[in-house]
Amino acid sequence: MRDIAVFLFLVFCIGGAFYRPWFGVLALAVFSYLNPHAYAWGAVRSLPAFQILFLVVVVSTLMTKDRQALPKDWRIPIFFMLWFYFLLTTTQAYFPAAAWDKFWFVSKIFIPLVFTLLLINTREKLFYLIITIAGSIGIVAVKGGVFAVLTGFSHRVYGPPATQFYENNAFAIAVLIAIPMLLLWLRETKDHRIRLGIYAALPLMFASALSSWSRGAFLTMGVLGLLLIWHSKRKFLIVPLFIIGAFFAVDFLPDEWFGRMETLETYQEDASAMGRIRAWKDGWHHTLQHPFVGAGFEGWRWVTERDWHSAYVEMFAEHGFIAFGMWLSLIFGTLINLTRLPKKVTGIEGMEWVHNYCYMLRLSLIAYCVGTLFLGLSYWDILYHLIFIAVLVRQFALKELDEKHGNSNSSSLTHGVRPNRQNRRHFNSSVKT
């Protein structure tokens, strides 16, 4: 029965992608983050659902006129340069077979993301993409949160099978990244049923992250919690809720959980923590000797005896400092853009959405930055999804801002008002555009 349901859902997504290609982008997000076919029991479980959907999206994109050119944003060429640099370092990798396998794996992540830029060409479509990603992760997180509460947090919660965040530590970070995106949905919707559903889901998502038993997720949760309070419009309500939630969590969490978190203070005595620090040092020293190409994909097998356990170390150790600089510029450049963009539209009627989008996406990106200090997730698809979504937010915001300037200047001319020099400059630039 479950196989039939998943198969019918896949057929529905394929039909939707042919009908509206941008529906295919949403379907790809569902099969990437929720991965519904992994919950089937029969032949559907091994079906290459994502690949089938991607081919449908490619065909439907070629057949439709409802697409746009790649946005004129500096992050797009940097992204393609980074991808090309991965190809260069793969040719010099210590383990060619493993490196080429990883390169094609990363390419399969990158290629579908490009269609996000081509087919998500309105703010409404972008909103649906964001809530699709948040909802896909949120469904699994709520399920895990219910399980965590019913079992007294005594078992670890894992993500969807066969995904990049199946492992409990990675899943906890994915959940924390999705929470601000879910809050964006809360801010943008007026449907009371959806709002009540989100209010009910958020505590369970935090419970799911707690039950991962991940020390990195615990630190990330602390940072995210403080930033959520900072950005909250009703701090007098949010702060008591966090206090009450923490009070109940303390009663439910087992002693073993607290024992694991206490190792954050005594990391020198923890073999796992010291092994990670040793791997980071080995990666750093090796990159100083090979600063341009690093060790290549999967280079930890040669340089040190364990995985990198840090996205930052993973990037510079496997690809050198040039790739690391490009990768870091994409992340921190996006954070800066998400901070500056709201200032450009402050006080302009009808553009309050820019503040909501930018602040919540910035929180999601900060959650990634903090959480991956201790996890090797440099090639995670949700990171590049966030960056591309930020690119589209900027494009739609500036376009809407230009239209408002143009309408304002046109209205002044219609009523016989001579625009000043600054307004004439805006009017002329809008005409040329």
PDB file of C-alpha atoms in Angstrom, residues 2 39 137-150 157-159 171 204-205 208:
ATOM      1  CA  ARG A   2       2.808   2.385   0.877  1.00  0.00           C
ATOM      2  CA  TYR A  39      10.003   5.044   3.095  1.00  0.00           C
ATOM      3  CA  ILE A 137      12.267  18.767   6.524  1.00  0.00           C
ATOM      4  CA  GLY A 138       9.600  19.767   9.018  1.00  0.00           C
ATOM      5  CA  ILE A 139       7.459  16.678   8.384  1.00  0.00           C
ATOM      6  CA  VAL A 140      10.320  14.345   9.296  1.00  0.00           C
ATOM      7  CA  ALA A 141      11.337  16.568  12.208  1.00  0.00           C
ATOM      8  CA  VAL A 142       7.834  16.598  13.699  1.00  0.00           C
ATOM      9  CA  LYS A 143       7.670  12.820  13.392  1.00  0.00           C
ATOM     10  CA  GLY A 144      11.042  12.604  15.136  1.00  0.00           C
ATOM     11  CA  GLY A 145       9.946  15.099  17.794  1.00  0.00           C
ATOM     12  CA  VAL A 146       6.879  13.037  18.674  1.00  0.00           C
ATOM     13  CA  PHE A 147       9.068   9.940  18.910  1.00  0.00           C
ATOM     14  CA  ALA A 148      11.569  11.809  21.114  1.00  0.00           C
ATOM     15  CA  VAL A 149       8.913  13.009  23.562  1.00  0.00           C
ATOM     16  CA  LEU A 150       7.189   9.617  23.785  1.00  0.00           C
ATOM     17  CA  VAL A 157      16.443  10.744  15.955  1.00  0.00           C
ATOM     18  CA  TYR A 158      17.653  10.230  12.381  1.00  0.00           C
ATOM     19  CA  GLY A 159      16.728  11.850   9.085  1.00  0.00           C
ATOM     20  CA  PHE A 171      19.689  15.864  10.564  1.00  0.00           C
ATOM     21  CA  LEU A 204       8.499  19.262  18.201  1.00  0.00           C
ATOM     22  CA  MET A 205      11.224  20.311  15.753  1.00  0.00           C
ATOM     23  CA  SER A 208      13.803  16.417  17.438  1.00  0.00           C
TER      24      SER A 208
END
